Coordinates of C-alpha atoms and ligand atoms in Angstrom, one line a residue:
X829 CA -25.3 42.2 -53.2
X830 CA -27.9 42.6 -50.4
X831 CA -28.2 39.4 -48.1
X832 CA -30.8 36.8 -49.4
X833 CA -34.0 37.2 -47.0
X834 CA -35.9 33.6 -46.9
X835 CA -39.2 34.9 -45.7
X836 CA -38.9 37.0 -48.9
X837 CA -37.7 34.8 -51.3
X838 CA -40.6 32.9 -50.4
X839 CA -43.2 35.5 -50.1
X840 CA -41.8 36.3 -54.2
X841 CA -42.8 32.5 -54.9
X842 CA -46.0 32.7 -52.9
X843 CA -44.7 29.8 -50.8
X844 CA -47.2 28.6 -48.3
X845 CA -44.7 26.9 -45.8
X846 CA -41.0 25.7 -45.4
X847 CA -39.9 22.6 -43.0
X848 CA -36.3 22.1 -42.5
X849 CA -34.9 19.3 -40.7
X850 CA -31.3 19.0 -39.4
X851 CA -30.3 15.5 -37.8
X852 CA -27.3 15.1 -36.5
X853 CA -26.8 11.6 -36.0
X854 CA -27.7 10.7 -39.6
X855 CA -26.7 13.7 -41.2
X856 CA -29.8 14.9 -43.2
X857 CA -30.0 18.3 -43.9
X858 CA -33.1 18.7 -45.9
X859 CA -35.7 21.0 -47.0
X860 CA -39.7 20.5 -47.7
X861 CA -41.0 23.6 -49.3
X862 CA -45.2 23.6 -49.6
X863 CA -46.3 26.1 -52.2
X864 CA -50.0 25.0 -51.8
X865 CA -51.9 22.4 -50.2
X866 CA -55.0 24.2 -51.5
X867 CA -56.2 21.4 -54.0
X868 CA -54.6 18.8 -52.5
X869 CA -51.8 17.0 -50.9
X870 CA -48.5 18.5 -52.1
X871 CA -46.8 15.7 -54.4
X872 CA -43.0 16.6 -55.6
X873 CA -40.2 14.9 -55.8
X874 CA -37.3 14.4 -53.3
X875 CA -33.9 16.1 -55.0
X876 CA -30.2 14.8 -53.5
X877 CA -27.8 17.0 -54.6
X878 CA -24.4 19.0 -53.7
X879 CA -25.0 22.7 -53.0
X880 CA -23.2 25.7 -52.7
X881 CA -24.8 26.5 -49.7
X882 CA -28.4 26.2 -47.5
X883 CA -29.6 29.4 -49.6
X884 CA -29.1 27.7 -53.0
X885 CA -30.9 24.8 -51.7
X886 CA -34.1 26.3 -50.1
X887 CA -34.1 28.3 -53.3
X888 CA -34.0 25.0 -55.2
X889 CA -36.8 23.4 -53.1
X890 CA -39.2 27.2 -53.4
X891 CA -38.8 27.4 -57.0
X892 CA -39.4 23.5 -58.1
X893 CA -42.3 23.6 -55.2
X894 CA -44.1 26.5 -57.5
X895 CA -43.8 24.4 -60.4
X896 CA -45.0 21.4 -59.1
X897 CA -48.2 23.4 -58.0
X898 CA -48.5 24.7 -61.6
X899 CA -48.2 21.4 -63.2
X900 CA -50.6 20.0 -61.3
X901 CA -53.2 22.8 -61.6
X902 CA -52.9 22.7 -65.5
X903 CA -53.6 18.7 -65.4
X904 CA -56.7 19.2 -63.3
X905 CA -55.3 17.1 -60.4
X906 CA -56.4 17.7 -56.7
X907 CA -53.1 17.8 -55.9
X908 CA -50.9 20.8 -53.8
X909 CA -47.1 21.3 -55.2
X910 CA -44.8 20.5 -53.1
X911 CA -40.5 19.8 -53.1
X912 CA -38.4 18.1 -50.8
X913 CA -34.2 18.9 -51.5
X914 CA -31.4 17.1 -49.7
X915 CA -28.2 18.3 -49.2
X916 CA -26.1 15.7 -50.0
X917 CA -23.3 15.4 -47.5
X918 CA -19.7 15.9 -48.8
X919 CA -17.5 12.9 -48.5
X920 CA -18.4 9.2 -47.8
X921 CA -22.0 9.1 -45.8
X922 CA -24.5 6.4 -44.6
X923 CA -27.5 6.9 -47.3
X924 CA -29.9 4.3 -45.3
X925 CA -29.7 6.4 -42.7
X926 CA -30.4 9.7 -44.1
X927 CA -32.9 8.4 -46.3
X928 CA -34.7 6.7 -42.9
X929 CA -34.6 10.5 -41.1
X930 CA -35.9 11.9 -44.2
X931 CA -38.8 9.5 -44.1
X932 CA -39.6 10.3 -40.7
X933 CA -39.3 13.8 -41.8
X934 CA -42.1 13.4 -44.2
X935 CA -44.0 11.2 -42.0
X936 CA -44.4 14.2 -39.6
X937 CA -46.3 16.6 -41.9
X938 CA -48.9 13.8 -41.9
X939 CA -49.6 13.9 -45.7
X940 CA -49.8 17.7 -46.3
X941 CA -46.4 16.7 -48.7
X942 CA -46.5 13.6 -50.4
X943 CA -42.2 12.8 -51.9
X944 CA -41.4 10.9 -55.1
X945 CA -38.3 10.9 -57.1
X946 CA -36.4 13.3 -58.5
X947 CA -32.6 13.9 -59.8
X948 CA -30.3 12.3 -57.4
X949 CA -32.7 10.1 -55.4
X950 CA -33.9 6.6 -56.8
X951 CA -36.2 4.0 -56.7
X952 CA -34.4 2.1 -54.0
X953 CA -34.9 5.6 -51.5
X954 CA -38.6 5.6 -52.7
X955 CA -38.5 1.6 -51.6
X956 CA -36.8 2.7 -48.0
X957 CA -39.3 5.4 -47.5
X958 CA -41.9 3.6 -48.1
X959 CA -41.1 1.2 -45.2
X960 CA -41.4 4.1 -42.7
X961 CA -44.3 6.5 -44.2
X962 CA -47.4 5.6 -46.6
X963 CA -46.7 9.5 -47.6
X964 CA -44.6 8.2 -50.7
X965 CA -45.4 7.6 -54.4
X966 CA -43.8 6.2 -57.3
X967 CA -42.1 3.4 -55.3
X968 CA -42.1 -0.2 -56.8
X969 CA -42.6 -2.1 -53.6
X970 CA -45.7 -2.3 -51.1
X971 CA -48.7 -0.6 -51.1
X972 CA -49.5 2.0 -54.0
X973 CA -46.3 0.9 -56.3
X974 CA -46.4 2.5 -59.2
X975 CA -42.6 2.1 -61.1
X976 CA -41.1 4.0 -63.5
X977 CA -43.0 7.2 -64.9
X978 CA -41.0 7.7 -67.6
X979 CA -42.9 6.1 -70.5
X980 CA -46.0 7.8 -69.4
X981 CA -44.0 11.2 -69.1
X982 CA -42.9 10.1 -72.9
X983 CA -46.7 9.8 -73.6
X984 CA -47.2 13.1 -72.7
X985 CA -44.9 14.6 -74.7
X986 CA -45.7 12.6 -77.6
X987 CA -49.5 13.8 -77.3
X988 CA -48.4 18.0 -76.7
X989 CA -45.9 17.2 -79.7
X990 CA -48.6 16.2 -81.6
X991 CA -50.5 19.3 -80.5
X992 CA -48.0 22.3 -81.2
X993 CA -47.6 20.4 -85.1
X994 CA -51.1 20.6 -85.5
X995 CA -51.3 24.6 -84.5
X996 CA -47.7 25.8 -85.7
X997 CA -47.0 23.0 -88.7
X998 CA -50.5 22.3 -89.9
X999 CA -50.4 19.8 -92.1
X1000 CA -47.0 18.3 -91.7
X1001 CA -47.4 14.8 -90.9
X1002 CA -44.9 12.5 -88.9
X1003 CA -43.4 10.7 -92.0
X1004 CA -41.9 14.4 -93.0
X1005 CA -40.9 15.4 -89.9
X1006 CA -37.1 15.5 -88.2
X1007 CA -37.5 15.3 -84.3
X1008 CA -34.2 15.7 -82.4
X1009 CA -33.9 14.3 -79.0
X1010 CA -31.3 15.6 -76.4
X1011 CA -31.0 12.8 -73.8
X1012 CA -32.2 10.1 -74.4
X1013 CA -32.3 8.2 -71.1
X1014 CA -35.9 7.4 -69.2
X1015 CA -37.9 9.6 -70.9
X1016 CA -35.8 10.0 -74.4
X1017 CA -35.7 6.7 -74.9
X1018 CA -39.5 6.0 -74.9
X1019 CA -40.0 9.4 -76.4
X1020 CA -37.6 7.6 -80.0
X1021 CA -39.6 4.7 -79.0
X1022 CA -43.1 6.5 -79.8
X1023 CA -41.9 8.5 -82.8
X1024 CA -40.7 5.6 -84.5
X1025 CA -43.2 3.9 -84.4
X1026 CA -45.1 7.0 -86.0
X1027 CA -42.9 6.9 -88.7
X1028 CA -40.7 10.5 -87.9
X1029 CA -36.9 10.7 -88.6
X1030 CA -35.1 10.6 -85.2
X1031 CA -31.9 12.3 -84.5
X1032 CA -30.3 11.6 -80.8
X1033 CA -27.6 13.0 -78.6
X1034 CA -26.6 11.8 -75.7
X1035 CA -23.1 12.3 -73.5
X1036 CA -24.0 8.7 -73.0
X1037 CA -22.6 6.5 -76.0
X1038 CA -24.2 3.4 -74.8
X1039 CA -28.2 5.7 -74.6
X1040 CA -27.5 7.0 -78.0
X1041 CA -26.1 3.8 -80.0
X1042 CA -29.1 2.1 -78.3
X1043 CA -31.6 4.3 -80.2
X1044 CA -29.4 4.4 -83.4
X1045 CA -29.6 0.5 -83.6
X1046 CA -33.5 -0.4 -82.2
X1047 CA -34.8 3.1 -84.2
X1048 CA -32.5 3.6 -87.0
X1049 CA -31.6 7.3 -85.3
X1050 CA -29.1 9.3 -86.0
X1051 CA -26.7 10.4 -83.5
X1052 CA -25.6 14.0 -83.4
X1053 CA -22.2 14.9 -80.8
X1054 CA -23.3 16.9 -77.8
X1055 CA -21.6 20.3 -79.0
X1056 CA -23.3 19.8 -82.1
X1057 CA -26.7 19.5 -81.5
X1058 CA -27.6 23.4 -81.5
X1059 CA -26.6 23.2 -85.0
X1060 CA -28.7 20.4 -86.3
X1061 CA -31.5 21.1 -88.7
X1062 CA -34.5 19.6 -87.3
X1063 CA -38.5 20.5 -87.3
X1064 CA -38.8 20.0 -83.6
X1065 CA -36.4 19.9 -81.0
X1066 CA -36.9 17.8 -77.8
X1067 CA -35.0 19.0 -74.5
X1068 CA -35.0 15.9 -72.1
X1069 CA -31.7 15.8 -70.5
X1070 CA -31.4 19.0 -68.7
X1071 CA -32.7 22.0 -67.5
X1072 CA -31.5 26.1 -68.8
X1073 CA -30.6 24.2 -72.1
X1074 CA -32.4 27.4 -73.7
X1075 CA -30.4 30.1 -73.5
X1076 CA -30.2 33.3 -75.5
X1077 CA -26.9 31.6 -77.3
X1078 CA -28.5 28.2 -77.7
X1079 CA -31.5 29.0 -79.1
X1080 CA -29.8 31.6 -81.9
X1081 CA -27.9 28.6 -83.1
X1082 CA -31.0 26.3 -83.2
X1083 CA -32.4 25.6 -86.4
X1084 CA -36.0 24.1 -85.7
X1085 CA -39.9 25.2 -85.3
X1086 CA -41.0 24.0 -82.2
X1087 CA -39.1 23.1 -79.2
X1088 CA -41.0 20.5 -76.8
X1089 CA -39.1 18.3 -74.7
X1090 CA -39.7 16.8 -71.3
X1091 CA -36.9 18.5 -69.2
X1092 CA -38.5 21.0 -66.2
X1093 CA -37.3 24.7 -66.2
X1094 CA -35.6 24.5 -70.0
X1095 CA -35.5 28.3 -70.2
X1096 CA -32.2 29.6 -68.5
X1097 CA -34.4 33.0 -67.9
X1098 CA -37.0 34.8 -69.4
X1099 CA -34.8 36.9 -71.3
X1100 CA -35.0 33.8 -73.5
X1101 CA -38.7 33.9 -74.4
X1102 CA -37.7 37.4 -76.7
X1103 CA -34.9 35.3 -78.4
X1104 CA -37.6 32.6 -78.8
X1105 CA -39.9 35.1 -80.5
X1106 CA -37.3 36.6 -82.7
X1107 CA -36.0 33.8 -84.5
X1108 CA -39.8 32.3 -84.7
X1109 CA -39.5 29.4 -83.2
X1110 CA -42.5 27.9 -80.8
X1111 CA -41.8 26.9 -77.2
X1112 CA -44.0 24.5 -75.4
X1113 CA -44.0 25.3 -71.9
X1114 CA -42.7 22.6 -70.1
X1115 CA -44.5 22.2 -67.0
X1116 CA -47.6 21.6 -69.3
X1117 CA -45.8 19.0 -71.6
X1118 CA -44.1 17.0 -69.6
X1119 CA -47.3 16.2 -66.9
X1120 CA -47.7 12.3 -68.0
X1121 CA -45.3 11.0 -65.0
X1122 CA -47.4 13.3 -62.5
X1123 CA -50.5 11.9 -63.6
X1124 CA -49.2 8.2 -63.6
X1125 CA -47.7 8.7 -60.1
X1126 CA -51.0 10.3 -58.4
X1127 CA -52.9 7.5 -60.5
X1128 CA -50.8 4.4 -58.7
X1129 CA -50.7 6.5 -55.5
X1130 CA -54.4 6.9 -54.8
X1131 CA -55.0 3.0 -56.6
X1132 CA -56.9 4.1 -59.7
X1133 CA -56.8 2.2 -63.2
X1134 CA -54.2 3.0 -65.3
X1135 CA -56.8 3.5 -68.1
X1136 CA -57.5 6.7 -65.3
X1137 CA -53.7 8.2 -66.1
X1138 CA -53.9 7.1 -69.8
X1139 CA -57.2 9.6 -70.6
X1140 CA -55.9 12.0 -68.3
X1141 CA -52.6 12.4 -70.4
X1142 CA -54.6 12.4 -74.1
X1143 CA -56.2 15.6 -72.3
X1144 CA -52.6 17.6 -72.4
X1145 CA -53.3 17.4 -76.1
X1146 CA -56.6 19.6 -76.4
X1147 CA -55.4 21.5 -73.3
X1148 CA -52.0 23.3 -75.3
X1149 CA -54.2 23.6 -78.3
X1150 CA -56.2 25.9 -75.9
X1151 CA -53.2 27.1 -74.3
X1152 CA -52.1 28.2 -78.0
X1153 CA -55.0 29.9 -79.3
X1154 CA -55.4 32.1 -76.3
X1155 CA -51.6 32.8 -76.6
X1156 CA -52.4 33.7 -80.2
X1157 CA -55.8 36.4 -79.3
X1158 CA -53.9 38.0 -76.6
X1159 CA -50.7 38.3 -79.2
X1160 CA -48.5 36.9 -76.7
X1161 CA -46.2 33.1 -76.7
X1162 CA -47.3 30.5 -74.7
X1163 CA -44.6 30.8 -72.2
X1164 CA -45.7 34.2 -71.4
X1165 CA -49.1 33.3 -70.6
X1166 CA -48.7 30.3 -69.0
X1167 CA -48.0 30.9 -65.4
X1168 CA -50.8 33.6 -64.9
X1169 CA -53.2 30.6 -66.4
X1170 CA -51.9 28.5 -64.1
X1171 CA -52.2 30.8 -61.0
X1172 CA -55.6 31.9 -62.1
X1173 CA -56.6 27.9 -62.2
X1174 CA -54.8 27.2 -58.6
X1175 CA -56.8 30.5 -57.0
X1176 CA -60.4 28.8 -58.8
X1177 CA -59.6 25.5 -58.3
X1178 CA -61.0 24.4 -55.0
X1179 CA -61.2 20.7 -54.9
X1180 CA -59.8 19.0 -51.8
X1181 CA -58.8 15.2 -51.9
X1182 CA -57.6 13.3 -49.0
X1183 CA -55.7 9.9 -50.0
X1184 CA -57.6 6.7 -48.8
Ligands
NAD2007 P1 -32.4 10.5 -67.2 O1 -31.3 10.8 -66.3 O2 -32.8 9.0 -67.3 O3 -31.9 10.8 -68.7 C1 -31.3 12.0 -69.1 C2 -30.3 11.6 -70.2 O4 -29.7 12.8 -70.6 C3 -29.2 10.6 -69.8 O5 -29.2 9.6 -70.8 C4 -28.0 11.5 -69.9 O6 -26.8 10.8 -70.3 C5 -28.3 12.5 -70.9 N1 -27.6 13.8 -70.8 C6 -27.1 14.4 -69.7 N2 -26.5 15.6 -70.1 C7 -26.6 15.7 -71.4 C8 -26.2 16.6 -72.4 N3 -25.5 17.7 -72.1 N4 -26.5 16.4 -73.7 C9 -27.2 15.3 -74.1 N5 -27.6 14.3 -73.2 C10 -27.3 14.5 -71.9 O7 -33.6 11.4 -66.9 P2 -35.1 11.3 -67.3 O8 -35.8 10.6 -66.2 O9 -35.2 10.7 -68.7 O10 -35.6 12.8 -67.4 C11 -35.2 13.7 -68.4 C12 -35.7 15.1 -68.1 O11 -37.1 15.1 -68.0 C13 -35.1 15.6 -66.7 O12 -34.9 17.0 -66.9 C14 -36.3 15.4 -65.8 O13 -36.3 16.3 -64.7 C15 -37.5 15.6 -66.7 N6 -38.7 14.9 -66.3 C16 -38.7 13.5 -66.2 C17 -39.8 12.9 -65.8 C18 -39.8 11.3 -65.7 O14 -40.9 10.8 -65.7 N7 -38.7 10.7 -65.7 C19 -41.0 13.6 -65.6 C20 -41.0 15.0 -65.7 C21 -39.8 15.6 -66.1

């Protein structure tokens, strides 16, 4: 296997800068990859995680950094895309501290990358980051707290849901439909939340008991087992635990319509998008569907209404239905459309917003 080249791997993503930052005396090893500050400050989310090695985690932080560009761009925000990825330090470690250095880390780009949460870092980081850099959102203390996402992410999906139905299921209504959640923590939770109250049959799976007996009680859902759920007969089926879930073998087994969930990066690899096709089944791109928590975060962050992120988020509604009609003139799926819509809308797009 030839040696991974960096400069290369990023030139593939059209990355527009990497930071690194190695501190000995707290231990952060850390990544900030910049796809594009073009439209904006670069907002993404800080990952913590254990990797295999530095290549694995710049990888991490190029690849989420494109996607992070993209969902803005499709949600009309002046915002760049940006990750941050820190290598979490085997054995026992002092988190202040390498949360602290991380912060400063961020501090020094002087707002070109703005961090937020992501999978291993929480609200209590965002809190401690907070206290060294105003380059942070989706904190819930100080200046330009914004809290939890999550239902707003949920909102998002709700609205695209609604969307595909209308183009793929016309006129199905909620009352007949089956929607099956897979993880239902932060966002799967208020997704059950919004669907029952619509009226839809739930069915939930969760590795969590507790999430999943939760949902069965307050939204009379059923609960499938984990290794079952690729066999459950369902209209739509909502990824929001993981990402890859859709895989060539996954989505053979699946018996629904549409898949729209709020997980990022759902399809394993694009050899997935032909399975998709041949066994009919419609797959909302992700990046598009699951844009609520963006748009609540950059709301809180630059101190607009909330009514602001509200409209913005009925907007992902119309936006797939034009997302799906051009899919269907050009005889393509969504998914293999998307990105080139979104690249087209970050090279047009030329609005540049400095926070207050
Ligand atoms: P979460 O960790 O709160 O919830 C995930 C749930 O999935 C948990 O309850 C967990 O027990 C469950 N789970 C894990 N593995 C599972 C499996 N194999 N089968 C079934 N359930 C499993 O995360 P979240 O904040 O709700 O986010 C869910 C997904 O949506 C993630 O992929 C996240 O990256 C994405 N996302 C979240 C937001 C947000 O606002 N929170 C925004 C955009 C995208």
């Amino acid at each position: 296997m030839p040696a991974f080249d960096l400069f290369d791997y990023a030139r593939q993503f059209n990355n527009q800068e990497i930071h690194f930052k190695y501190d000995a005396e707290s231990g952060l090893a850390a990544v900030i990859a910049i796809h594009s500050t073009r439209n904006g400050p670069a907002l993404g989310g800080c990952r913590m995680a254990t990797y295999a090695s530095t290549e694995r985690a710049v990888q991490d932080a190029i690849r989420l950094a494109q996607g992070m560009s993209y969902k803005a761009v499709m949600c009309g925000l002046p915002l760049g895309g940006g990750k941050a990825v820190i290598m979490k330090p085997s054995g026992a470690f002092n988190r202040r501290a390498i949360i602290n250095s991380f912060a400063q880390f961020v501090h020094d780009l002087n707002g070109r990358y703005i961090t937020s949460i992501d999978s291993g870092t929480s609200v209590e980081d965002l809190n401690w980051v907070a206290q060294h850099t105003a380059w942070v959102a989706g904190h819930t203390k100080g200046k330009r707290a914004g809290g939890d996402p999550s239902p707003y992410t949920a909102r998002g999906v709700l609205k695209g849901m609604e969307a595909a139905i209308h183009y793929y299921l016309p006129n199905r209504r909620w009352l007949d439909l089956t929607v099956l959640i897979q993880g239902v923590g932060h966002v799967g939770y208020y997704l059950a939340k919004y669907l029952y109250e619509r009226g839809a049959k739930i069915i939930v799976s969760d590795v969590s008991v507790t999430a999943a007996q939760r949902c069965a009680q307050e939204f009379n859902a059923q609960v499938v087992d984990v290794n079952q759920i690729y066999r459950t007969p369902c209209d739509v089926f909502s990824p929001c635990a993981l990402g890859g879930v859709l895989t060539e073998e996954s989505v053979r087994l699946l018996p629904a319509k549409i898949i729209a969930g709020s997980a990022n990066n759902q399809l394993a690899n694009l050899a997935v998008i032909d399975t998709l096709k041949q066994c009919n089944i419609h797959y909302v791109p992700d990046y598009v569907l699951n844009a609520g928590g963006l748009i609540q975060v950059y709301c809180a962050h630059y101190e607009l209404p909330m009514s602001e992120a509200d409209a913005r988020i009925d907007e992902i509604y119309p936006r797939l239905l034009e997302l799906f009609r051009q899919s269907t003139s050009e005889q393509k799926v969504p998914a293999e459309i998307v990105d080139k819509v979104a690249n087209e809308k970050l090279n047009r797009q030329e609005v540049i917003l400095e926070p207050n």
